Each structure stands twice: as structure tokens, then as C-alpha cells.
Tab-separated table of C-alpha atoms in Angstrom:
chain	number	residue	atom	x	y	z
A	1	UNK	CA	-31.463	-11.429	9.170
A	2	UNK	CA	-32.391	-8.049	10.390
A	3	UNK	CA	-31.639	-4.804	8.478
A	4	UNK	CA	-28.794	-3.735	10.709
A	5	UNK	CA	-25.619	-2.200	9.265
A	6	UNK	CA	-22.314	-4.384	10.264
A	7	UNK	CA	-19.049	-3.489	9.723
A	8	UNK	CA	-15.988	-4.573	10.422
A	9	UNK	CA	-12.799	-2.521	11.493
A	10	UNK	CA	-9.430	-4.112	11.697
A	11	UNK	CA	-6.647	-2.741	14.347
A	12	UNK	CA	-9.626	-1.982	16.363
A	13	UNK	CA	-7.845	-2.189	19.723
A	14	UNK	CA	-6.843	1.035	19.800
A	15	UNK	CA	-5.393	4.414	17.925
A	16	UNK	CA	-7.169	5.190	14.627
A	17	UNK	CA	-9.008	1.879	14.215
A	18	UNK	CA	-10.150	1.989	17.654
A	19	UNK	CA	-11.846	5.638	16.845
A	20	UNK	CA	-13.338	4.536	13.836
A	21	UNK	CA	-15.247	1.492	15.227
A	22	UNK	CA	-16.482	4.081	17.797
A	23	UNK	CA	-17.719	6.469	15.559
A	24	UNK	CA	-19.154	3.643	13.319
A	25	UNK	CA	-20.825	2.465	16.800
A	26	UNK	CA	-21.953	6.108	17.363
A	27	UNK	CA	-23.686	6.213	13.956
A	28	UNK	CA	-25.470	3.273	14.215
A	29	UNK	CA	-23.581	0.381	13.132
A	30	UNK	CA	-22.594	-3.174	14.819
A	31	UNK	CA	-18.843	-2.957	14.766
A	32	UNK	CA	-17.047	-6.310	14.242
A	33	UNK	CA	-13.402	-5.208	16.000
A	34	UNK	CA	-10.608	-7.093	14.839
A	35	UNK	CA	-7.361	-6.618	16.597
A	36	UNK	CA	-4.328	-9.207	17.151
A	37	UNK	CA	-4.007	-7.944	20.614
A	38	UNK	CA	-6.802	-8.761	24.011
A	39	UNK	CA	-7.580	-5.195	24.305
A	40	UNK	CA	-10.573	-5.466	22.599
A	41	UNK	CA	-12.527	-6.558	25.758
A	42	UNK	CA	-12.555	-2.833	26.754
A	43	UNK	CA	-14.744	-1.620	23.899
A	44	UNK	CA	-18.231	-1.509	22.545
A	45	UNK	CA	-17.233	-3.600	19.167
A	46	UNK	CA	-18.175	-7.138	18.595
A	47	UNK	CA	-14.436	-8.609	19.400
A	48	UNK	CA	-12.919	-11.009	17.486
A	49	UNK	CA	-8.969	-11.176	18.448
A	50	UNK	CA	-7.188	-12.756	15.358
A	51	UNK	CA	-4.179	-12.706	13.640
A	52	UNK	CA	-5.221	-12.047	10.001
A	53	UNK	CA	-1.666	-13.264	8.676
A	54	UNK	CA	-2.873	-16.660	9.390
A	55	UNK	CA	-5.553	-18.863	7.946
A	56	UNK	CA	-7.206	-19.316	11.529
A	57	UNK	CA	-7.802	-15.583	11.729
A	58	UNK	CA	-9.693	-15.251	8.615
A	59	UNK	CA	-11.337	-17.859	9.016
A	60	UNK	CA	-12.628	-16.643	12.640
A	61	UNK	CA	-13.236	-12.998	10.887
A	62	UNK	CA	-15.340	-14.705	8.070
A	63	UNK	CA	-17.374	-17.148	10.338
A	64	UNK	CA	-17.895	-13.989	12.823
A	65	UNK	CA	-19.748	-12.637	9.465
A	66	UNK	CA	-21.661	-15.174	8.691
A	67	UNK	CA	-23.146	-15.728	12.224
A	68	UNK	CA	-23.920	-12.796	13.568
A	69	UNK	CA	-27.417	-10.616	12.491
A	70	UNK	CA	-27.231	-8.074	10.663
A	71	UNK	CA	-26.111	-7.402	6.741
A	72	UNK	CA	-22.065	-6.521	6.161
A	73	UNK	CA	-22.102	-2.857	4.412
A	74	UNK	CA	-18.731	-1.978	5.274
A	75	UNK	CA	-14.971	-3.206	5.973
A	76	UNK	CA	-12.405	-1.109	7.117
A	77	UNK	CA	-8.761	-2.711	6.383
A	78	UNK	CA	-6.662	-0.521	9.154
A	79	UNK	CA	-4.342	-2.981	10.766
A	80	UNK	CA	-0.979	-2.155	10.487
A	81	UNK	CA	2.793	-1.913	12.018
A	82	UNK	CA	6.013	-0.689	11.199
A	83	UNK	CA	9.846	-1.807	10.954
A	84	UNK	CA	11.441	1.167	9.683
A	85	UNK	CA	15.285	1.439	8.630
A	86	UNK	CA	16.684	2.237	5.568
A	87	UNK	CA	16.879	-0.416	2.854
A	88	UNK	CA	20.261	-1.061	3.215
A	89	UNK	CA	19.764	-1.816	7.287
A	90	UNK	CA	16.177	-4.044	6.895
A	91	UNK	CA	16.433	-6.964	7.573
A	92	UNK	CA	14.443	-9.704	5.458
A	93	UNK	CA	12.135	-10.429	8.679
A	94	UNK	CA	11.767	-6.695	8.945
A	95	UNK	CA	10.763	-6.739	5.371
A	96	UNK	CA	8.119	-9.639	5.307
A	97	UNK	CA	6.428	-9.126	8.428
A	98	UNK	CA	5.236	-5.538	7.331
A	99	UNK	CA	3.904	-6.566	4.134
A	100	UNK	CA	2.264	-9.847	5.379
A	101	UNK	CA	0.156	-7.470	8.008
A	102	UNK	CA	-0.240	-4.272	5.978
A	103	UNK	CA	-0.638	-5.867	2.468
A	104	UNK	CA	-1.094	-9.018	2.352
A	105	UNK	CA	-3.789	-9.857	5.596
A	106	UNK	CA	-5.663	-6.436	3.268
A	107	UNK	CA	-6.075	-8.967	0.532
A	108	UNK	CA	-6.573	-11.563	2.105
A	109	UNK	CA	-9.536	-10.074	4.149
A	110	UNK	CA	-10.936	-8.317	1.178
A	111	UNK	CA	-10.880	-11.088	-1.074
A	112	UNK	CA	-12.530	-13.237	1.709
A	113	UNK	CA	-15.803	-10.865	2.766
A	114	UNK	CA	-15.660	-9.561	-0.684
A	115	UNK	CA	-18.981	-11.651	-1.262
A	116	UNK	CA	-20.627	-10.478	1.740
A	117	UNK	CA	-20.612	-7.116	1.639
A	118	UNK	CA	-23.936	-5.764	0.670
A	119	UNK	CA	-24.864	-3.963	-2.522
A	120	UNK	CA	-24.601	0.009	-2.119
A	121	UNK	CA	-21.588	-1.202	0.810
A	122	UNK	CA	-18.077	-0.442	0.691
A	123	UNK	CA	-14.586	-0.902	1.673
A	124	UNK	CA	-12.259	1.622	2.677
A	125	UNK	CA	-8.239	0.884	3.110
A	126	UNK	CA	-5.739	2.557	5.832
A	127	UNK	CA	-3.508	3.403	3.421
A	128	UNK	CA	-0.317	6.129	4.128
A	129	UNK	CA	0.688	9.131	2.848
A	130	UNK	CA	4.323	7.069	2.868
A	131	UNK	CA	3.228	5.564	0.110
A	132	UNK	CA	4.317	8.880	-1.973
A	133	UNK	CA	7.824	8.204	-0.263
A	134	UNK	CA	9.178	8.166	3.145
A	135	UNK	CA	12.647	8.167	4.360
A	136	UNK	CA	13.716	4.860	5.641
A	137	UNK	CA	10.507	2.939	5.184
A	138	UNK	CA	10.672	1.000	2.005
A	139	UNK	CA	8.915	-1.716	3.532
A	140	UNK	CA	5.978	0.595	4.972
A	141	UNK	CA	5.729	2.588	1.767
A	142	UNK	CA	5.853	-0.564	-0.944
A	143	UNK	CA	3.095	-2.341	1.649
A	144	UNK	CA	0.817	1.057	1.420
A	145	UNK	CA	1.690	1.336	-2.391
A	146	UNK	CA	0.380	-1.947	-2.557
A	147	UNK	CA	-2.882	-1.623	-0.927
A	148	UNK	CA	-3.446	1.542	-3.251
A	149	UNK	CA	-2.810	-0.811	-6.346
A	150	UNK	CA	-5.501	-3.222	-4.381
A	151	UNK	CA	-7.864	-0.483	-3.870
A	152	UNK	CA	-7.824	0.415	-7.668
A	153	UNK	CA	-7.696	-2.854	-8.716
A	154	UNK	CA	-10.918	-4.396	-6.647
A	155	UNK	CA	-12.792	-0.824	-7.253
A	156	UNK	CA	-12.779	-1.900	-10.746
A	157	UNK	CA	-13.731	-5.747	-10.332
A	158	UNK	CA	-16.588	-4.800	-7.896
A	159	UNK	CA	-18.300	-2.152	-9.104
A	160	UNK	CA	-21.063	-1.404	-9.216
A	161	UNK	CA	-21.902	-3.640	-6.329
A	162	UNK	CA	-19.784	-2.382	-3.667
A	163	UNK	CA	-17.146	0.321	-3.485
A	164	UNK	CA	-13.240	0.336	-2.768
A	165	UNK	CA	-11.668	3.852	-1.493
A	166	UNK	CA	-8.615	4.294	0.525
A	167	UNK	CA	-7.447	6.869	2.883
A	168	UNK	CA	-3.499	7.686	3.208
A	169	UNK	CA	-3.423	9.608	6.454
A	170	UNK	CA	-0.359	11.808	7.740
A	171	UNK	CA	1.051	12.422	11.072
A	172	UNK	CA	-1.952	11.309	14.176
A	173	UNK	CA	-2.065	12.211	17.203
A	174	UNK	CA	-1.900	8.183	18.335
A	175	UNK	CA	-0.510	6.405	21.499
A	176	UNK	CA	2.286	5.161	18.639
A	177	UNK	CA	3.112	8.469	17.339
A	178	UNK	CA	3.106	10.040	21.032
A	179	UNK	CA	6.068	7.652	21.795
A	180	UNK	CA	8.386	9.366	19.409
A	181	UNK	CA	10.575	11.765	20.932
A	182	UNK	CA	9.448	15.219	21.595
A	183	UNK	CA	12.452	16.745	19.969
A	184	UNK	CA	11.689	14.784	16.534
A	185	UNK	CA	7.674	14.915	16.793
A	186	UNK	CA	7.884	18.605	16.971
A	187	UNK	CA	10.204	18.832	13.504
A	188	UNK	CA	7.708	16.562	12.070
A	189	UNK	CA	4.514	18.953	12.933
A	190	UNK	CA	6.691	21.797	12.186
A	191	UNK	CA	6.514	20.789	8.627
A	192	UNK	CA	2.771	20.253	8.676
A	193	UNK	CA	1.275	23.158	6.798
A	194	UNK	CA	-2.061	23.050	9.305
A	195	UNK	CA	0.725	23.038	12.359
A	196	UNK	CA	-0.690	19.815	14.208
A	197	UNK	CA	-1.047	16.279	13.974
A	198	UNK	CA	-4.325	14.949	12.902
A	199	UNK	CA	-7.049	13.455	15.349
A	200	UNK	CA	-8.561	10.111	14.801
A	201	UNK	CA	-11.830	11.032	14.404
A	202	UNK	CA	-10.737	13.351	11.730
A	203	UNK	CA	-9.873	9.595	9.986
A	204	UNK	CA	-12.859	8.292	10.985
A	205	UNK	CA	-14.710	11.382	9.338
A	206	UNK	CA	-13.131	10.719	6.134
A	207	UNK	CA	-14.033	6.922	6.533
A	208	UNK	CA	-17.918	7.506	7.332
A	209	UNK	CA	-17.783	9.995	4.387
A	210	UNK	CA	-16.814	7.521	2.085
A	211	UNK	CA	-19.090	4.969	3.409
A	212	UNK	CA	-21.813	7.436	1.813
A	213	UNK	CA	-19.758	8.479	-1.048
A	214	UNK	CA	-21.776	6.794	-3.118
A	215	UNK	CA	-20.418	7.965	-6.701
A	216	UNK	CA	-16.713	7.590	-5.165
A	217	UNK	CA	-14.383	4.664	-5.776
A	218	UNK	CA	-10.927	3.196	-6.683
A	219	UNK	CA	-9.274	6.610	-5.002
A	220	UNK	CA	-7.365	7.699	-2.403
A	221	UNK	CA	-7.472	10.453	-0.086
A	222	UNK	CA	-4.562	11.835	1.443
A	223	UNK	CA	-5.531	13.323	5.144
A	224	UNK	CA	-1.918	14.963	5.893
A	225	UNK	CA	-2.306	19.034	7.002
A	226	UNK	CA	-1.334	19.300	3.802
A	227	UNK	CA	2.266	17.667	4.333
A	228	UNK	CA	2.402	16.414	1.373
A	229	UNK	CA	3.106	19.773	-0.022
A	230	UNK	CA	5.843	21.242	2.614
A	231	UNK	CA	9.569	20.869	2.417
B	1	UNK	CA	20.613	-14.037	-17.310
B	2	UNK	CA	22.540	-11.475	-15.736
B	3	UNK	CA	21.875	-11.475	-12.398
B	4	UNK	CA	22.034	-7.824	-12.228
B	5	UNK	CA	18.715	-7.875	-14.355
B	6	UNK	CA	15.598	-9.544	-13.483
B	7	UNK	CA	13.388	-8.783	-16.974
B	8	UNK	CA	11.375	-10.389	-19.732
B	9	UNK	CA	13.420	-12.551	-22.066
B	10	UNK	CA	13.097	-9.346	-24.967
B	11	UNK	CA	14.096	-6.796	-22.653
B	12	UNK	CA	16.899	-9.035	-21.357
B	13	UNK	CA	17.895	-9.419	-25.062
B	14	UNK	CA	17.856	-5.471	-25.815
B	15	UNK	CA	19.851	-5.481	-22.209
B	16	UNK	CA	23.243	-6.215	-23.060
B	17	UNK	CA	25.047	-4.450	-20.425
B	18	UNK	CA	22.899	-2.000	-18.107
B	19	UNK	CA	25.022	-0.116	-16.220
B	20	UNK	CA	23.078	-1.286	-12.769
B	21	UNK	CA	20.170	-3.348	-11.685
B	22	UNK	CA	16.717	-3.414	-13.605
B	23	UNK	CA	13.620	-5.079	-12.078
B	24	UNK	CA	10.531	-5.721	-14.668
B	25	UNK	CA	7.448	-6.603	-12.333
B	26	UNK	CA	6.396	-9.914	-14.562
B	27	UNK	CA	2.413	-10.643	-14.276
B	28	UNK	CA	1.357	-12.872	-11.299
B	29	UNK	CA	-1.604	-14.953	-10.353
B	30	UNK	CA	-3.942	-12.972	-7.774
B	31	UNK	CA	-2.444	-15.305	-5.111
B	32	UNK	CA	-0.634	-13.265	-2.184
B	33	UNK	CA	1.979	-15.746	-2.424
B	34	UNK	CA	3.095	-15.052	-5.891
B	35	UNK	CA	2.379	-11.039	-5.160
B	36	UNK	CA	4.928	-11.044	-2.045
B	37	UNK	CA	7.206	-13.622	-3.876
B	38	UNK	CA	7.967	-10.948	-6.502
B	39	UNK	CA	7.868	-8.112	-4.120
B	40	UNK	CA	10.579	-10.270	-2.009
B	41	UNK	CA	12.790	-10.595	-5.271
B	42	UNK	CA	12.873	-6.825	-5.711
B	43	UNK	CA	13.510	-6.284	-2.240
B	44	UNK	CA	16.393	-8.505	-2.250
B	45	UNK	CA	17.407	-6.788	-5.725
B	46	UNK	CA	17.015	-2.925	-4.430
B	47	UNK	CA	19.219	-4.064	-1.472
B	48	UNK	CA	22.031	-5.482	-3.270
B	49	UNK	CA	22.191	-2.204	-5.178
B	50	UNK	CA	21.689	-0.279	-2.314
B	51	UNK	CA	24.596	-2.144	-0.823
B	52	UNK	CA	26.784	-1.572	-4.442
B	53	UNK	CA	25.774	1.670	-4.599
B	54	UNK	CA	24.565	1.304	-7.808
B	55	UNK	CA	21.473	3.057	-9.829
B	56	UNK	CA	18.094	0.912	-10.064
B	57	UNK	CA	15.619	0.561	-12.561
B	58	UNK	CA	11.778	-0.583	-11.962
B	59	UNK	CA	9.897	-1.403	-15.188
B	60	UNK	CA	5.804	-1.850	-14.692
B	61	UNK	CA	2.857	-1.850	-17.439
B	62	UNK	CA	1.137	1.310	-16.767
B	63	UNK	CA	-2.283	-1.247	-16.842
B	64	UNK	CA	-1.145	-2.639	-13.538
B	65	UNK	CA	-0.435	1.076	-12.182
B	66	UNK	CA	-4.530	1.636	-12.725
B	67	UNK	CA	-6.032	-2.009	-11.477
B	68	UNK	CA	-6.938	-3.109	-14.412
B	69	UNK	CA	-4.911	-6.470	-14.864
B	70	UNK	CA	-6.217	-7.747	-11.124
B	71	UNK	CA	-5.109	-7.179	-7.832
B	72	UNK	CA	-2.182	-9.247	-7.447
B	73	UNK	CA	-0.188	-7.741	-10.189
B	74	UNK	CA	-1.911	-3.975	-8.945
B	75	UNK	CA	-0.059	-4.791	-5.829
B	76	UNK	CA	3.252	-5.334	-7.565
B	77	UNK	CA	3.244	-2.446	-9.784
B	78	UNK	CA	1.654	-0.058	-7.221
B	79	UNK	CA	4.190	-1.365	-4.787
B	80	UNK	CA	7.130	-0.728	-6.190
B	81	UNK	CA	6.439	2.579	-7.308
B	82	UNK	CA	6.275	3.434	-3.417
B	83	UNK	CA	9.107	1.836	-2.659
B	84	UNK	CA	11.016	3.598	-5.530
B	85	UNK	CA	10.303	6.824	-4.513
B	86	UNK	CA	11.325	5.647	-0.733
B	87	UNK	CA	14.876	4.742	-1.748
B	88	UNK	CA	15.089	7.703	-4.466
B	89	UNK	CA	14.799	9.325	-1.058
B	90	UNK	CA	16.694	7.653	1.065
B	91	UNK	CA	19.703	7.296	-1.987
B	92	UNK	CA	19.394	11.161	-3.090
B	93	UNK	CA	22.185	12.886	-0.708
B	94	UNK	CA	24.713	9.931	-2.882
B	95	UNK	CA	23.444	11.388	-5.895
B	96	UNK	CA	22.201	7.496	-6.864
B	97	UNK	CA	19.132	7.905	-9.246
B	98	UNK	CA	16.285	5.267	-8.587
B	99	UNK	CA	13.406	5.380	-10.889
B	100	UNK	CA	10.130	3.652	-12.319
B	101	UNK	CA	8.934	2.940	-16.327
B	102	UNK	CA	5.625	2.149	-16.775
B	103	UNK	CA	4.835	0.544	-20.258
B	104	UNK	CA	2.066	-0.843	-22.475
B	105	UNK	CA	1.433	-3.326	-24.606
B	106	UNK	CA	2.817	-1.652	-27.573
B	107	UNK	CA	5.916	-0.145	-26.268
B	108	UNK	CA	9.169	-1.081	-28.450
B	109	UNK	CA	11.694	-2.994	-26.469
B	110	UNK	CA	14.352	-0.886	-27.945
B	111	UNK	CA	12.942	2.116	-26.811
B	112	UNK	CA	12.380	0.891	-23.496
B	113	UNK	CA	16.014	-0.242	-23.280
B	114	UNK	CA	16.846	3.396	-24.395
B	115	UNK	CA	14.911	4.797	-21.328
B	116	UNK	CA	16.448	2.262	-19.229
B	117	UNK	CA	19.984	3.080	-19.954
B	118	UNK	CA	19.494	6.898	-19.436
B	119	UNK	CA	17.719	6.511	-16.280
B	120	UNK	CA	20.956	4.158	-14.695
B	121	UNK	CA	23.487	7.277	-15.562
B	122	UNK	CA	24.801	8.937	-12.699
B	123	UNK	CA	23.177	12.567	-11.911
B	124	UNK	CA	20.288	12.040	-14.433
B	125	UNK	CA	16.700	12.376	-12.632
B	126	UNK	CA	15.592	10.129	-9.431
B	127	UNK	CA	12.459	9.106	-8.078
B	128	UNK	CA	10.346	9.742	-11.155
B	129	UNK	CA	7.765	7.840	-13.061
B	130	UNK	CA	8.640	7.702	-16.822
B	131	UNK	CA	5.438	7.021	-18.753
B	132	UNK	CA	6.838	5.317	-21.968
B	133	UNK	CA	3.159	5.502	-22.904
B	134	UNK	CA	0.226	7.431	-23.714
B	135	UNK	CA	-2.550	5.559	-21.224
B	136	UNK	CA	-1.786	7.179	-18.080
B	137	UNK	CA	-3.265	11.041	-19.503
B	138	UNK	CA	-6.471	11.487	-18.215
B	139	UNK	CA	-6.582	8.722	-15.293
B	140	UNK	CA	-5.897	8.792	-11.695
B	141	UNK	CA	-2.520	8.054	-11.028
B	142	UNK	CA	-0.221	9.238	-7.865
């Protein structure tokens, strides 16, 4: 094996996770991108299109790890989706499919590579600040409550090896939050203390910093303009 | 048991008659199937009392809140706290209170069933975390 970094970034496609394996790529690192979706034939990343709700996708994801050269130092759980409503409107497919992708295919993952991952390596989770509350997304917000309980959890059963951080971000300038209406976009960045949406690479700042943060783990960090705060 | 109550057989017994639903997150194996089995079960619970219009109750051990029983039940307590604070939002303009209690090992049933009973009344606090505990001072919890 050679002494190249690897690391692998799920949701690669596009959006956050996409901009993350690029900057990883940028920095030095073979990218492993993961993405349910064919898109990730347009990209620098190492593709490997899998669903990761299903046995077969790990399994590719894992054997994608083992094969290719280079040592794992980092894994970036970003996949996700939404199927907001309130509670008393969600349906129990609404319900299960987000916490199968955004919880459970975290574990899953995690608790697969966990034993690759090099000493001194880390992993960092896409968490969301909706996991301090967010009108009509009790699915989204248990599902990134849970992956905060994972991140704490596996920060303690891993260290000192490797590392386990997690980033909740805000409102991102993405091709998914572009599609909601202008009208309701511009309330939501009205109440944005730093009066914008975030950029992706301002994510994938946060994630290469905690790739090197080594004295940092079992947190999360919230990347909002300060939203959290506002009214 | 009531099925208005999904708790631990002392809790159930201090229980008599809560005034609306309580969910106790009970320890699970780190499998994901027994994390989102219990998850599923206090989905199905929160939306019944959504549905009722009734107050809800989550009870976690504060332990699980900080990682340190494992991941599954991490998930699970972590979890629910989110999704707490989601419908405290989503229930707040019907005045419906929907809170957490984190425990410990050594926190009285009775007292516990106290804390439950005031936190189901009708214009008391809503999306809060009651710490019937000491263990969460000092640690990293949000």
C-alpha cells in the first residue's frame, strides 16, 4: 500500500458532498464518492454508486476500501434527504425512509470502515442545525439528533485511534435549497444574522479543519450565520 | 399496560394515570434494527398524541444523551430529544407542552413520576430538557 490519504465522501454527486470531495481532491486526497444517483461519472472522485440502505451498497463501499491503494484517514457521512410535514401529516414511509438514509446507512457505514480508518484519521458527520428543532421536520431533526448521539457515542469507543466530529450546517446555497421559492428563501436568509446562505466550501472548510483537529472529538459544530440565535 | 404509556415496569407502576402519553427510550442492542424499531414506536406514539392533542412525555438516561452506553441507544436518546423540540415547535401555537427527562441510575421513580405529571399539565413549559440529575453539569450537551 502506498502512503496516500483516501477518503470517502457520501452524497458526493452533488451540493455539499460534491464540494467536499473536491476540496478533499484539491488537498491531496483520493476521494472515494459515494452517491445513490449516476452523476458521479462527472467528477474527479473514485465513484462508487450505491445505495447505502442496502447490504449490497456497503458491501460495494467496503470492498471499494479494501482494494484500492492508499490508507483510509477519513469518512465523511453526508448523504441525506428530506420528507418534511408536520408530525401529524407524515406518513410512516415518510418517516422510515429519512431515518434509514440519514441515520441509519451513518451507522451502518461507520460501523463497517470503522476498522479501516487509520490511526490519527477521522470521521466527520453531516449533521443539521434541525436537530435543535425545526418546524415540520420531526423525521429530519430525530434522524440528525441521532447521528449527534452516534457521533458522541463512537468518539468515545474509538478514541484515541480515530476521531468522530460532526458538523450541523444551516441554510446552503445548494441546487436543493435554490428550488425553494424565492418568496420563502428570502424570509429564511432574512433571519440569518450574517444575511446569506452559506457556501459549500464554507462546509467543506469546517470538514478539512476537523480532519486536522487533532485534539477535537465527539462534538458538533453548528455552521448556521448564526441562525441559531435569531427569532 | 396502558397503552398511553410505553415505560419501564417501575415507572409504569408509579404511573397510575398520566394525564397523556409518556415514552421511556428502554436500552437497545447496537443493531440499527432495534435503534429504528424504538424510534418507530415513538413515532407512532408522538403521532397519536399529536392527533389527540394531548401533552407528551420523553424519558432518556442522561448516559445515553453523552454516548456513553453505545451507539444504538445514543441514537435513541439523542433522537428523540430532536424530535421533541421539533413537535414542541410545531405543537406551541395549541399551547400543547412536549418535553424530555433525562435520568440516571439513581433517580427515584417517584420523583420521576412527579416530573412527569407536571410536565403533561396544560400551559406548563414545552420543549425543554429536565435534567432529573446531576451528570449532565460540566459535559457537552445541546
Amino acid at each position: 500500500m502506498s502512503e496516500g490519504r483516501i477518503a470517502v465522501v457520501t452524497g458526493a454527486a452533488r451540493g455539499i458532498g460534491r464540494t467536499i470531495g473536491d476540496c478533499l481532491v484539491a488537498t491531496g486526497y483520493t476521494v472515494i464518492g459515494v452517491d445513490v444517483s449516476d452523476q458521479l461519472a462527472e467528477t474527479d472522485f473514485d465513484p462508487v454508486q450505491a445505495d447505502l440502505t442496502t447490504d449490497g451498497g456497503l458491501d460495494a463501499v467496503s470492498e471499494r476500501v479494501d482494494t484500492i491503494d492508499g490508507n483510509l484517514h477519513l469518512l465523511v457521512n453526508n448523504a441525506g434527504i428530506t420528507r418534511d410535514a408536520r408530525l401529524v401529516n407524515m406518513a410512516r414511509d415518510e418517516f422510515t425512509a429519512v431515518l434509514e438514509v440519514n441515520l441509519g446507512a451513518v451507522f451502518r457505514l461507520s460501523t463497517r470502515l470503522r476498522d479501516d480508518i487509520v490511526t490519527g484519521g477521522s470521521i466527520v458527520n453531516m449533521a443539521s442545525r434541525a436537530y435543535l428543532g425545526n418546524f415540520g421536520q420531526f423525521n429530519y431533526s430525530m434522524s440528525k439528533g441521532g447521528v449527534v448521539g452516534l457521533t458522541r457515542a463512537m468518539a468515545l469507543e474509538l478514541a484515541p485511534r480515530v476521531r468522530v466530529n460532526a458538523i450541523a450546517p444551516g441554510l446552503i446555497a445548494t441546487e436543493m435549497s435554490m428550488g425553494i421559492p424565492d418568496d420563502i428563501r428570502g424570509k429564511m436568509v432574512d433571519a440569518i444574522p450574517m444575511g446569506r446562505m452559506g457556501e459549500p466550501d464554507e462546509i467543506a472548510d469546517t470538514v478539512l479543519f476537523l480532519a486536522g483537529a487533532g485534539y477535537i472529538t465527539g462534538h458538533v459544530i453548528v455552521v448556521d450565520g448564526g441562525r441559531s440565535l435569531s427569532r | 399496560m396502558n397503552e398511553r404509556i410505553r415505560v419501564g415496569e417501575d415507572l409504569a407502576a408509579a404511573l397510575s394515570e398520566p394525564s397523556g402519553p409518556v415514552f421511556q427510550a428502554i436500552p437497545t442492542d447496537d443493531t440499527w434494527e432495534a435503534c429504528v424499531s424504538e424510534l418507530t414506536e415513538a413515532y407512532e406514539m408522538s403521532r397519536r398524541a399529536v392527533e389527540a392533542g394531548e401533552p407528551l412525555v420523553y424519558v432518556v438516561h442522561n448516559d445515553d444523551l453523552l454516548g456513553r452506553r453505545g451507539a444504538g441507544a445514543a441514537m435513541v436518546a439523542t433522537g428523540l430529544l430532536s424530535a421533541a423540540r421539533t413537535l414542541a415547535l410545531e405543537t406551541a401555537r395549541e399551547g400543547i407542552p412536549v418535553n424530555v427527562i433525562a435520568i440516571d441510575d439513581e433517580t427515584a421513580v417517584e420523583r420521576l413520576a412527579i416530573w412527569v405529571g407536571r410536565l403533561l399539565e396544560s400551559g406548563g413549559p414545552t420543549g425543554e430538557l429536565v435534567h432529573l440529575t446531576a451528570g449532565h453539569l460540566g459535559k457537552a450537551l445541546a
